[in-house]
């Protein structure tokens, strides 16, 4: 059972930056895909960014060029660096891990709140 724990959310002004982290109970290299999703108030959860254990990244159009997903020096950590934040980035940000072992298994963190406001 993989456990994921997010941290680093908070309040930031428009145009500012935040970095959120995800700590996994297993090496992220044993997890096929790590991703960040977000759920704005009153809206559905959406993909923000993902990274495979081979280092291939994918970004939502709304965050491309502003957000960066990366692996930490610790084997169990993934980061999401968020720059040029906008009020519409306000959401609960969730860490996600997917493992393929004959079938796909999916794991979620508890979420961390990011609020972009003056």
mmCIF file of N, CA, C and O in Angstrom, residues 8-101:
data_model
loop_
_atom_site.group_PDB
_atom_site.id
_atom_site.type_symbol
_atom_site.label_atom_id
_atom_site.label_comp_id
_atom_site.label_asym_id
_atom_site.label_seq_id
_atom_site.Cartn_x
_atom_site.Cartn_y
_atom_site.Cartn_z
ATOM 1 N N UNK A 8 3.236 22.057 1.814
ATOM 2 C CA UNK A 8 3.721 23.274 1.197
ATOM 3 C C UNK A 8 2.669 24.227 0.680
ATOM 4 O O UNK A 8 3.010 25.300 0.160
ATOM 5 N N UNK A 9 1.399 23.881 0.793
ATOM 6 C CA UNK A 9 0.352 24.780 0.355
ATOM 7 C C UNK A 9 0.251 26.000 1.257
ATOM 8 O O UNK A 9 0.836 26.048 2.339
ATOM 9 N N UNK A 10 -0.489 26.999 0.793
ATOM 10 C CA UNK A 10 -0.660 28.208 1.571
ATOM 11 C C UNK A 10 -1.264 29.322 0.759
ATOM 12 O O UNK A 10 -1.780 29.109 -0.332
ATOM 13 N N UNK A 11 -1.184 30.529 1.304
ATOM 14 C CA UNK A 11 -1.715 31.730 0.664
ATOM 15 C C UNK A 11 -0.591 32.481 -0.031
ATOM 16 O O UNK A 11 0.466 32.726 0.565
ATOM 17 N N UNK A 12 -0.823 32.851 -1.278
ATOM 18 C CA UNK A 12 0.172 33.591 -2.047
ATOM 19 C C UNK A 12 -0.536 34.640 -2.897
ATOM 20 O O UNK A 12 -1.676 34.438 -3.326
ATOM 21 N N UNK A 13 0.135 35.764 -3.144
ATOM 22 C CA UNK A 13 -0.440 36.817 -3.970
ATOM 23 C C UNK A 13 -0.342 36.475 -5.453
ATOM 24 O O UNK A 13 0.537 35.718 -5.863
ATOM 25 N N UNK A 14 -1.247 37.018 -6.269
ATOM 26 C CA UNK A 14 -1.123 36.820 -7.712
ATOM 27 C C UNK A 14 0.254 37.226 -8.208
ATOM 28 O O UNK A 14 0.793 38.254 -7.801
ATOM 29 N N UNK A 15 0.809 36.404 -9.089
ATOM 30 C CA UNK A 15 2.152 36.629 -9.589
ATOM 31 C C UNK A 15 3.243 36.000 -8.749
ATOM 32 O O UNK A 15 4.403 35.961 -9.175
ATOM 33 N N UNK A 16 2.881 35.500 -7.583
ATOM 34 C CA UNK A 16 3.846 34.889 -6.692
ATOM 35 C C UNK A 16 4.116 33.442 -7.024
ATOM 36 O O UNK A 16 3.625 32.905 -8.015
ATOM 37 N N UNK A 17 4.894 32.802 -6.151
ATOM 38 C CA UNK A 17 5.315 31.424 -6.367
ATOM 39 C C UNK A 17 5.129 30.582 -5.118
ATOM 40 O O UNK A 17 5.172 31.093 -3.995
ATOM 41 N N UNK A 18 4.920 29.304 -5.323
ATOM 42 C CA UNK A 18 4.867 28.315 -4.257
ATOM 43 C C UNK A 18 5.455 27.019 -4.774
ATOM 44 O O UNK A 18 5.394 26.735 -5.976
ATOM 45 N N UNK A 19 6.002 26.230 -3.868
ATOM 46 C CA UNK A 19 6.423 24.881 -4.193
ATOM 47 C C UNK A 19 5.764 23.914 -3.236
ATOM 48 O O UNK A 19 5.917 24.043 -2.019
ATOM 49 N N UNK A 20 5.019 22.973 -3.793
ATOM 50 C CA UNK A 20 4.408 21.937 -2.985
ATOM 51 C C UNK A 20 5.177 20.640 -3.182
ATOM 52 O O UNK A 20 5.789 20.413 -4.230
ATOM 53 N N UNK A 21 5.164 19.799 -2.166
ATOM 54 C CA UNK A 21 5.914 18.559 -2.211
ATOM 55 C C UNK A 21 5.007 17.369 -1.950
ATOM 56 O O UNK A 21 3.957 17.492 -1.320
ATOM 57 N N UNK A 22 5.429 16.229 -2.434
ATOM 58 C CA UNK A 22 4.743 14.971 -2.202
ATOM 59 C C UNK A 22 5.770 13.948 -1.760
ATOM 60 O O UNK A 22 6.743 13.689 -2.481
ATOM 61 N N UNK A 23 5.564 13.390 -0.585
ATOM 62 C CA UNK A 23 6.441 12.349 -0.062
ATOM 63 C C UNK A 23 5.726 11.009 -0.130
ATOM 64 O O UNK A 23 4.628 10.853 0.405
ATOM 65 N N UNK A 24 6.343 10.052 -0.789
ATOM 66 C CA UNK A 24 5.769 8.726 -0.957
ATOM 67 C C UNK A 24 6.400 7.734 0.012
ATOM 68 O O UNK A 24 7.555 7.886 0.419
ATOM 69 N N UNK A 25 5.642 6.721 0.368
ATOM 70 C CA UNK A 25 6.141 5.691 1.272
ATOM 71 C C UNK A 25 7.081 4.713 0.573
ATOM 72 O O UNK A 25 7.734 3.912 1.237
ATOM 73 N N UNK A 26 7.141 4.782 -0.754
ATOM 74 C CA UNK A 26 8.022 3.952 -1.555
ATOM 75 C C UNK A 26 8.852 4.835 -2.459
ATOM 76 O O UNK A 26 8.519 6.002 -2.691
ATOM 77 N N UNK A 27 9.924 4.294 -3.002
ATOM 78 C CA UNK A 27 10.701 5.018 -3.992
ATOM 79 C C UNK A 27 9.811 5.379 -5.177
ATOM 80 O O UNK A 27 9.061 4.539 -5.678
ATOM 81 N N UNK A 28 9.894 6.633 -5.624
ATOM 82 C CA UNK A 28 9.078 7.041 -6.761
ATOM 83 C C UNK A 28 9.511 6.343 -8.043
ATOM 84 O O UNK A 28 8.765 6.326 -9.029
ATOM 85 N N UNK A 29 10.695 5.758 -8.036
ATOM 86 C CA UNK A 29 11.152 5.016 -9.211
ATOM 87 C C UNK A 29 10.465 3.661 -9.322
ATOM 88 O O UNK A 29 10.546 3.015 -10.370
ATOM 89 N N UNK A 30 9.799 3.236 -8.246
ATOM 90 C CA UNK A 30 8.977 2.043 -8.308
ATOM 91 C C UNK A 30 7.529 2.375 -8.663
ATOM 92 O O UNK A 30 6.700 1.471 -8.796
ATOM 93 N N UNK A 31 7.236 3.665 -8.804
ATOM 94 C CA UNK A 31 5.916 4.142 -9.186
ATOM 95 C C UNK A 31 5.989 4.606 -10.639
ATOM 96 O O UNK A 31 6.790 5.471 -10.971
ATOM 97 N N UNK A 32 5.175 4.031 -11.496
ATOM 98 C CA UNK A 32 5.304 4.293 -12.926
ATOM 99 C C UNK A 32 5.061 5.759 -13.280
ATOM 100 O O UNK A 32 5.798 6.339 -14.082
ATOM 101 N N UNK A 33 4.021 6.353 -12.691
ATOM 102 C CA UNK A 33 3.682 7.740 -12.981
ATOM 103 C C UNK A 33 3.332 8.458 -11.691
ATOM 104 O O UNK A 33 2.462 8.005 -10.939
ATOM 105 N N UNK A 34 4.009 9.578 -11.425
ATOM 106 C CA UNK A 34 3.637 10.476 -10.350
ATOM 107 C C UNK A 34 2.986 11.708 -10.965
ATOM 108 O O UNK A 34 3.445 12.205 -11.992
ATOM 109 N N UNK A 35 1.940 12.196 -10.335
ATOM 110 C CA UNK A 35 1.251 13.342 -10.886
ATOM 111 C C UNK A 35 0.693 14.268 -9.832
ATOM 112 O O UNK A 35 0.545 13.895 -8.659
ATOM 113 N N UNK A 36 0.422 15.485 -10.261
ATOM 114 C CA UNK A 36 -0.292 16.464 -9.458
ATOM 115 C C UNK A 36 -1.624 16.770 -10.118
ATOM 116 O O UNK A 36 -1.680 17.044 -11.325
ATOM 117 N N UNK A 37 -2.676 16.709 -9.341
ATOM 118 C CA UNK A 37 -4.009 17.100 -9.754
ATOM 119 C C UNK A 37 -4.478 18.232 -8.854
ATOM 120 O O UNK A 37 -3.926 18.449 -7.774
ATOM 121 N N UNK A 38 -5.490 18.955 -9.292
ATOM 122 C CA UNK A 38 -6.059 19.993 -8.449
ATOM 123 C C UNK A 38 -7.567 20.032 -8.619
ATOM 124 O O UNK A 38 -8.103 19.646 -9.654
ATOM 125 N N UNK A 39 -8.235 20.510 -7.582
ATOM 126 C CA UNK A 39 -9.679 20.648 -7.603
ATOM 127 C C UNK A 39 -10.047 22.035 -7.093
ATOM 128 O O UNK A 39 -10.025 22.281 -5.882
ATOM 129 N N UNK A 40 -10.377 22.961 -8.007
ATOM 130 C CA UNK A 40 -10.828 24.287 -7.583
ATOM 131 C C UNK A 40 -12.177 24.205 -6.891
ATOM 132 O O UNK A 40 -12.916 23.228 -7.073
ATOM 133 N N UNK A 41 -12.538 25.222 -6.107
ATOM 134 C CA UNK A 41 -13.835 25.194 -5.427
ATOM 135 C C UNK A 41 -14.984 25.037 -6.414
ATOM 136 O O UNK A 41 -15.064 25.765 -7.402
ATOM 137 N N UNK A 42 -15.853 24.071 -6.161
ATOM 138 C CA UNK A 42 -17.023 23.861 -6.983
ATOM 139 C C UNK A 42 -16.764 23.265 -8.357
ATOM 140 O O UNK A 42 -17.684 23.219 -9.171
ATOM 141 N N UNK A 43 -15.542 22.805 -8.618
ATOM 142 C CA UNK A 43 -15.208 22.259 -9.924
ATOM 143 C C UNK A 43 -14.641 20.850 -9.793
ATOM 144 O O UNK A 43 -14.330 20.385 -8.702
ATOM 145 N N UNK A 44 -14.500 20.175 -10.928
ATOM 146 C CA UNK A 44 -13.983 18.816 -10.942
ATOM 147 C C UNK A 44 -12.461 18.793 -10.838
ATOM 148 O O UNK A 44 -11.781 19.761 -11.180
ATOM 149 N N UNK A 45 -11.940 17.684 -10.376
ATOM 150 C CA UNK A 45 -10.503 17.501 -10.280
ATOM 151 C C UNK A 45 -9.903 17.402 -11.678
ATOM 152 O O UNK A 45 -10.468 16.760 -12.568
ATOM 153 N N UNK A 46 -8.735 18.027 -11.862
ATOM 154 C CA UNK A 46 -8.087 18.038 -13.158
ATOM 155 C C UNK A 46 -6.593 17.784 -13.015
ATOM 156 O O UNK A 46 -5.982 18.103 -11.995
ATOM 157 N N UNK A 47 -6.016 17.222 -14.062
ATOM 158 C CA UNK A 47 -4.574 16.994 -14.083
ATOM 159 C C UNK A 47 -3.830 18.311 -14.211
ATOM 160 O O UNK A 47 -4.182 19.162 -15.027
ATOM 161 N N UNK A 48 -2.780 18.473 -13.421
ATOM 162 C CA UNK A 48 -1.893 19.625 -13.515
ATOM 163 C C UNK A 48 -0.609 19.247 -14.236
ATOM 164 O O UNK A 48 -0.201 19.895 -15.199
ATOM 165 N N UNK A 49 0.047 18.201 -13.759
ATOM 166 C CA UNK A 49 1.310 17.769 -14.339
ATOM 167 C C UNK A 49 1.598 16.339 -13.913
ATOM 168 O O UNK A 49 1.101 15.879 -12.885
ATOM 169 N N UNK A 50 2.412 15.645 -14.690
ATOM 170 C CA UNK A 50 2.803 14.291 -14.341
ATOM 171 C C UNK A 50 4.225 14.028 -14.799
ATOM 172 O O UNK A 50 4.751 14.712 -15.680
ATOM 173 N N UNK A 51 4.838 13.027 -14.194
ATOM 174 C CA UNK A 51 6.184 12.617 -14.579
ATOM 175 C C UNK A 51 6.282 11.103 -14.443
ATOM 176 O O UNK A 51 5.852 10.526 -13.446
ATOM 177 N N UNK A 52 6.836 10.450 -15.457
ATOM 178 C CA UNK A 52 7.023 9.006 -15.402
ATOM 179 C C UNK A 52 8.329 8.684 -14.694
ATOM 180 O O UNK A 52 9.177 9.549 -14.488
ATOM 181 N N UNK A 53 8.498 7.404 -14.330
ATOM 182 C CA UNK A 53 9.759 7.033 -13.697
ATOM 183 C C UNK A 53 10.927 7.100 -14.677
ATOM 184 O O UNK A 53 12.082 6.998 -14.259
ATOM 185 N N UNK A 54 10.636 7.280 -15.961
ATOM 186 C CA UNK A 54 11.662 7.536 -16.958
ATOM 187 C C UNK A 54 11.948 9.008 -17.173
ATOM 188 O O UNK A 54 12.813 9.353 -17.984
ATOM 189 N N UNK A 55 11.215 9.886 -16.470
ATOM 190 C CA UNK A 55 11.467 11.314 -16.535
ATOM 191 C C UNK A 55 10.662 12.072 -17.570
ATOM 192 O O UNK A 55 10.893 13.272 -17.770
ATOM 193 N N UNK A 56 9.709 11.433 -18.223
ATOM 194 C CA UNK A 56 8.880 12.108 -19.209
ATOM 195 C C UNK A 56 7.784 12.894 -18.500
ATOM 196 O O UNK A 56 7.059 12.346 -17.675
ATOM 197 N N UNK A 57 7.665 14.184 -18.816
ATOM 198 C CA UNK A 57 6.697 15.054 -18.160
ATOM 199 C C UNK A 57 5.543 15.413 -19.074
ATOM 200 O O UNK A 57 5.656 15.389 -20.300
ATOM 201 N N UNK A 58 4.427 15.769 -18.446
ATOM 202 C CA UNK A 58 3.241 16.204 -19.160
ATOM 203 C C UNK A 58 2.576 17.292 -18.335
ATOM 204 O O UNK A 58 2.526 17.194 -17.106
ATOM 205 N N UNK A 59 2.066 18.339 -19.009
ATOM 206 C CA UNK A 59 1.455 19.470 -18.323
ATOM 207 C C UNK A 59 0.125 19.830 -18.933
ATOM 208 O O UNK A 59 -0.076 19.713 -20.144
ATOM 209 N N UNK A 60 -0.778 20.314 -18.088
ATOM 210 C CA UNK A 60 -2.007 20.899 -18.584
ATOM 211 C C UNK A 60 -1.681 22.194 -19.319
ATOM 212 O O UNK A 60 -0.732 22.902 -18.961
ATOM 213 N N UNK A 61 -2.474 22.523 -20.334
ATOM 214 C CA UNK A 61 -2.230 23.739 -21.098
ATOM 215 C C UNK A 61 -2.253 24.987 -20.215
ATOM 216 O O UNK A 61 -1.504 25.934 -20.458
ATOM 217 N N UNK A 62 -3.086 24.987 -19.198
ATOM 218 C CA UNK A 62 -3.236 26.154 -18.343
ATOM 219 C C UNK A 62 -2.030 26.409 -17.447
ATOM 220 O O UNK A 62 -1.878 27.513 -16.921
ATOM 221 N N UNK A 63 -1.190 25.405 -17.261
ATOM 222 C CA UNK A 63 -0.032 25.534 -16.377
ATOM 223 C C UNK A 63 1.303 25.441 -17.112
ATOM 224 O O UNK A 63 2.347 25.736 -16.519
ATOM 225 N N UNK A 64 1.276 25.037 -18.355
ATOM 226 C CA UNK A 64 2.502 24.879 -19.133
ATOM 227 C C UNK A 64 3.260 26.205 -19.205
ATOM 228 O O UNK A 64 2.693 27.248 -19.527
ATOM 229 N N UNK A 65 4.548 26.160 -18.896
ATOM 230 C CA UNK A 65 5.367 27.353 -18.900
ATOM 231 C C UNK A 65 5.420 28.070 -17.571
ATOM 232 O O UNK A 65 6.290 28.920 -17.361
ATOM 233 N N UNK A 66 4.503 27.755 -16.665
ATOM 234 C CA UNK A 66 4.475 28.360 -15.338
ATOM 235 C C UNK A 66 4.804 27.361 -14.237
ATOM 236 O O UNK A 66 5.425 27.720 -13.237
ATOM 237 N N UNK A 67 4.369 26.118 -14.419
ATOM 238 C CA UNK A 67 4.557 25.084 -13.405
ATOM 239 C C UNK A 67 5.610 24.087 -13.872
ATOM 240 O O UNK A 67 5.746 23.815 -15.074
ATOM 241 N N UNK A 68 6.337 23.520 -12.914
ATOM 242 C CA UNK A 68 7.341 22.511 -13.215
ATOM 243 C C UNK A 68 7.246 21.365 -12.217
ATOM 244 O O UNK A 68 7.284 21.596 -11.007
ATOM 245 N N UNK A 69 7.110 20.150 -12.718
ATOM 246 C CA UNK A 69 7.135 18.976 -11.865
ATOM 247 C C UNK A 69 8.545 18.394 -11.905
ATOM 248 O O UNK A 69 9.188 18.360 -12.955
ATOM 249 N N UNK A 70 9.038 17.967 -10.761
ATOM 250 C CA UNK A 70 10.395 17.452 -10.698
ATOM 251 C C UNK A 70 10.535 16.427 -9.580
ATOM 252 O O UNK A 70 9.735 16.394 -8.642
ATOM 253 N N UNK A 71 11.556 15.609 -9.686
ATOM 254 C CA UNK A 71 11.893 14.652 -8.639
ATOM 255 C C UNK A 71 12.923 15.260 -7.712
ATOM 256 O O UNK A 71 13.837 15.952 -8.155
ATOM 257 N N UNK A 72 12.780 14.998 -6.426
ATOM 258 C CA UNK A 72 13.733 15.487 -5.458
ATOM 259 C C UNK A 72 14.956 14.603 -5.374
ATOM 260 O O UNK A 72 15.020 13.530 -5.976
ATOM 261 N N UNK A 73 15.949 15.068 -4.621
ATOM 262 C CA UNK A 73 17.140 14.255 -4.412
ATOM 263 C C UNK A 73 16.815 13.008 -3.596
ATOM 264 O O UNK A 73 17.443 11.963 -3.780
ATOM 265 N N UNK A 74 15.847 13.131 -2.699
ATOM 266 C CA UNK A 74 15.332 11.960 -2.000
ATOM 267 C C UNK A 74 14.482 11.138 -2.954
ATOM 268 O O UNK A 74 13.685 11.685 -3.717
ATOM 269 N N UNK A 75 14.649 9.833 -2.928
ATOM 270 C CA UNK A 75 13.984 8.961 -3.896
ATOM 271 C C UNK A 75 12.477 8.891 -3.718
ATOM 272 O O UNK A 75 11.784 8.380 -4.597
ATOM 273 N N UNK A 76 11.975 9.416 -2.612
ATOM 274 C CA UNK A 76 10.549 9.307 -2.341
ATOM 275 C C UNK A 76 9.792 10.617 -2.553
ATOM 276 O O UNK A 76 8.615 10.705 -2.197
ATOM 277 N N UNK A 77 10.418 11.617 -3.168
ATOM 278 C CA UNK A 77 9.844 12.955 -3.195
ATOM 279 C C UNK A 77 9.656 13.492 -4.611
ATOM 280 O O UNK A 77 10.531 13.341 -5.464
ATOM 281 N N UNK A 78 8.510 14.125 -4.826
ATOM 282 C CA UNK A 78 8.209 14.831 -6.064
ATOM 283 C C UNK A 78 7.737 16.232 -5.706
ATOM 284 O O UNK A 78 6.989 16.410 -4.741
ATOM 285 N N UNK A 79 8.141 17.229 -6.495
ATOM 286 C CA UNK A 79 7.772 18.612 -6.257
ATOM 287 C C UNK A 79 6.952 19.165 -7.410
ATOM 288 O O UNK A 79 7.041 18.707 -8.549
ATOM 289 N N UNK A 80 6.172 20.184 -7.087
ATOM 290 C CA UNK A 80 5.521 20.995 -8.099
ATOM 291 C C UNK A 80 5.860 22.448 -7.809
ATOM 292 O O UNK A 80 5.404 23.006 -6.808
ATOM 293 N N UNK A 81 6.688 23.044 -8.659
ATOM 294 C CA UNK A 81 7.034 24.452 -8.541
ATOM 295 C C UNK A 81 6.021 25.264 -9.330
ATOM 296 O O UNK A 81 5.843 25.040 -10.527
ATOM 297 N N UNK A 82 5.358 26.201 -8.661
ATOM 298 C CA UNK A 82 4.314 27.002 -9.280
ATOM 299 C C UNK A 82 4.740 28.464 -9.294
ATOM 300 O O UNK A 82 4.928 29.071 -8.240
ATOM 301 N N UNK A 83 4.898 29.019 -10.484
ATOM 302 C CA UNK A 83 5.286 30.410 -10.664
ATOM 303 C C UNK A 83 4.180 31.186 -11.366
ATOM 304 O O UNK A 83 3.295 30.609 -11.991
ATOM 305 N N UNK A 84 4.246 32.504 -11.272
ATOM 306 C CA UNK A 84 3.270 33.388 -11.916
ATOM 307 C C UNK A 84 1.847 32.955 -11.605
ATOM 308 O O UNK A 84 0.998 32.834 -12.491
ATOM 309 N N UNK A 85 1.586 32.734 -10.343
ATOM 310 C CA UNK A 85 0.299 32.195 -9.925
ATOM 311 C C UNK A 85 -0.839 33.174 -10.188
ATOM 312 O O UNK A 85 -0.683 34.388 -10.063
ATOM 313 N N UNK A 86 -1.979 32.612 -10.551
ATOM 314 C CA UNK A 86 -3.187 33.365 -10.841
ATOM 315 C C UNK A 86 -4.295 32.957 -9.876
ATOM 316 O O UNK A 86 -4.269 31.850 -9.346
ATOM 317 N N UNK A 87 -5.278 33.828 -9.653
ATOM 318 C CA UNK A 87 -6.389 33.445 -8.776
ATOM 319 C C UNK A 87 -7.065 32.146 -9.199
ATOM 320 O O UNK A 87 -7.506 31.381 -8.335
ATOM 321 N N UNK A 88 -7.132 31.872 -10.494
ATOM 322 C CA UNK A 88 -7.757 30.650 -10.966
ATOM 323 C C UNK A 88 -6.942 29.395 -10.664
ATOM 324 O O UNK A 88 -7.409 28.280 -10.895
ATOM 325 N N UNK A 89 -5.719 29.560 -10.151
ATOM 326 C CA UNK A 89 -4.934 28.420 -9.695
ATOM 327 C C UNK A 89 -5.352 27.967 -8.302
ATOM 328 O O UNK A 89 -4.880 26.924 -7.831
ATOM 329 N N UNK A 90 -6.193 28.736 -7.643
ATOM 330 C CA UNK A 90 -6.663 28.383 -6.307
ATOM 331 C C UNK A 90 -7.382 27.039 -6.343
ATOM 332 O O UNK A 90 -8.328 26.847 -7.107
ATOM 333 N N UNK A 91 -6.932 26.107 -5.519
ATOM 334 C CA UNK A 91 -7.488 24.757 -5.517
ATOM 335 C C UNK A 91 -6.842 23.941 -4.414
ATOM 336 O O UNK A 91 -5.829 24.342 -3.834
ATOM 337 N N UNK A 92 -7.421 22.783 -4.154
ATOM 338 C CA UNK A 92 -6.737 21.766 -3.369
ATOM 339 C C UNK A 92 -5.890 20.955 -4.336
ATOM 340 O O UNK A 92 -6.399 20.448 -5.339
ATOM 341 N N UNK A 93 -4.615 20.856 -4.049
ATOM 342 C CA UNK A 93 -3.684 20.136 -4.912
ATOM 343 C C UNK A 93 -3.414 18.753 -4.333
ATOM 344 O O UNK A 93 -3.058 18.615 -3.162
ATOM 345 N N UNK A 94 -3.582 17.732 -5.172
ATOM 346 C CA UNK A 94 -3.449 16.350 -4.754
ATOM 347 C C UNK A 94 -2.293 15.659 -5.457
ATOM 348 O O UNK A 94 -2.104 15.819 -6.665
ATOM 349 N N UNK A 95 -1.551 14.874 -4.713
ATOM 350 C CA UNK A 95 -0.516 14.023 -5.270
ATOM 351 C C UNK A 95 -1.124 12.693 -5.685
ATOM 352 O O UNK A 95 -2.001 12.162 -4.992
ATOM 353 N N UNK A 96 -0.669 12.167 -6.808
ATOM 354 C CA UNK A 96 -1.205 10.927 -7.359
ATOM 355 C C UNK A 96 -0.065 10.023 -7.810
ATOM 356 O O UNK A 96 0.920 10.487 -8.375
ATOM 357 N N UNK A 97 -0.213 8.749 -7.543
ATOM 358 C CA UNK A 97 0.747 7.766 -8.019
ATOM 359 C C UNK A 97 0.044 6.607 -8.680
ATOM 360 O O UNK A 97 -0.999 6.156 -8.203
ATOM 361 N N UNK A 98 0.596 6.134 -9.798
ATOM 362 C CA UNK A 98 0.031 5.000 -10.515
ATOM 363 C C UNK A 98 1.111 3.949 -10.749
ATOM 364 O O UNK A 98 2.208 4.259 -11.204
ATOM 365 N N UNK A 99 0.762 2.710 -10.433
ATOM 366 C CA UNK A 99 1.685 1.588 -10.579
ATOM 367 C C UNK A 99 1.045 0.523 -11.446
ATOM 368 O O UNK A 99 -0.101 0.130 -11.214
ATOM 369 N N UNK A 100 1.789 0.080 -12.458
ATOM 370 C CA UNK A 100 1.299 -1.001 -13.308
ATOM 371 C C UNK A 100 1.914 -2.318 -12.862
ATOM 372 O O UNK A 100 3.131 -2.489 -12.861
ATOM 373 N N UNK A 101 1.073 -3.237 -12.451
ATOM 374 C CA UNK A 101 1.483 -4.592 -12.100
ATOM 375 C C UNK A 101 0.379 -5.520 -12.569
ATOM 376 O O UNK A 101 -0.499 -5.914 -11.799
#
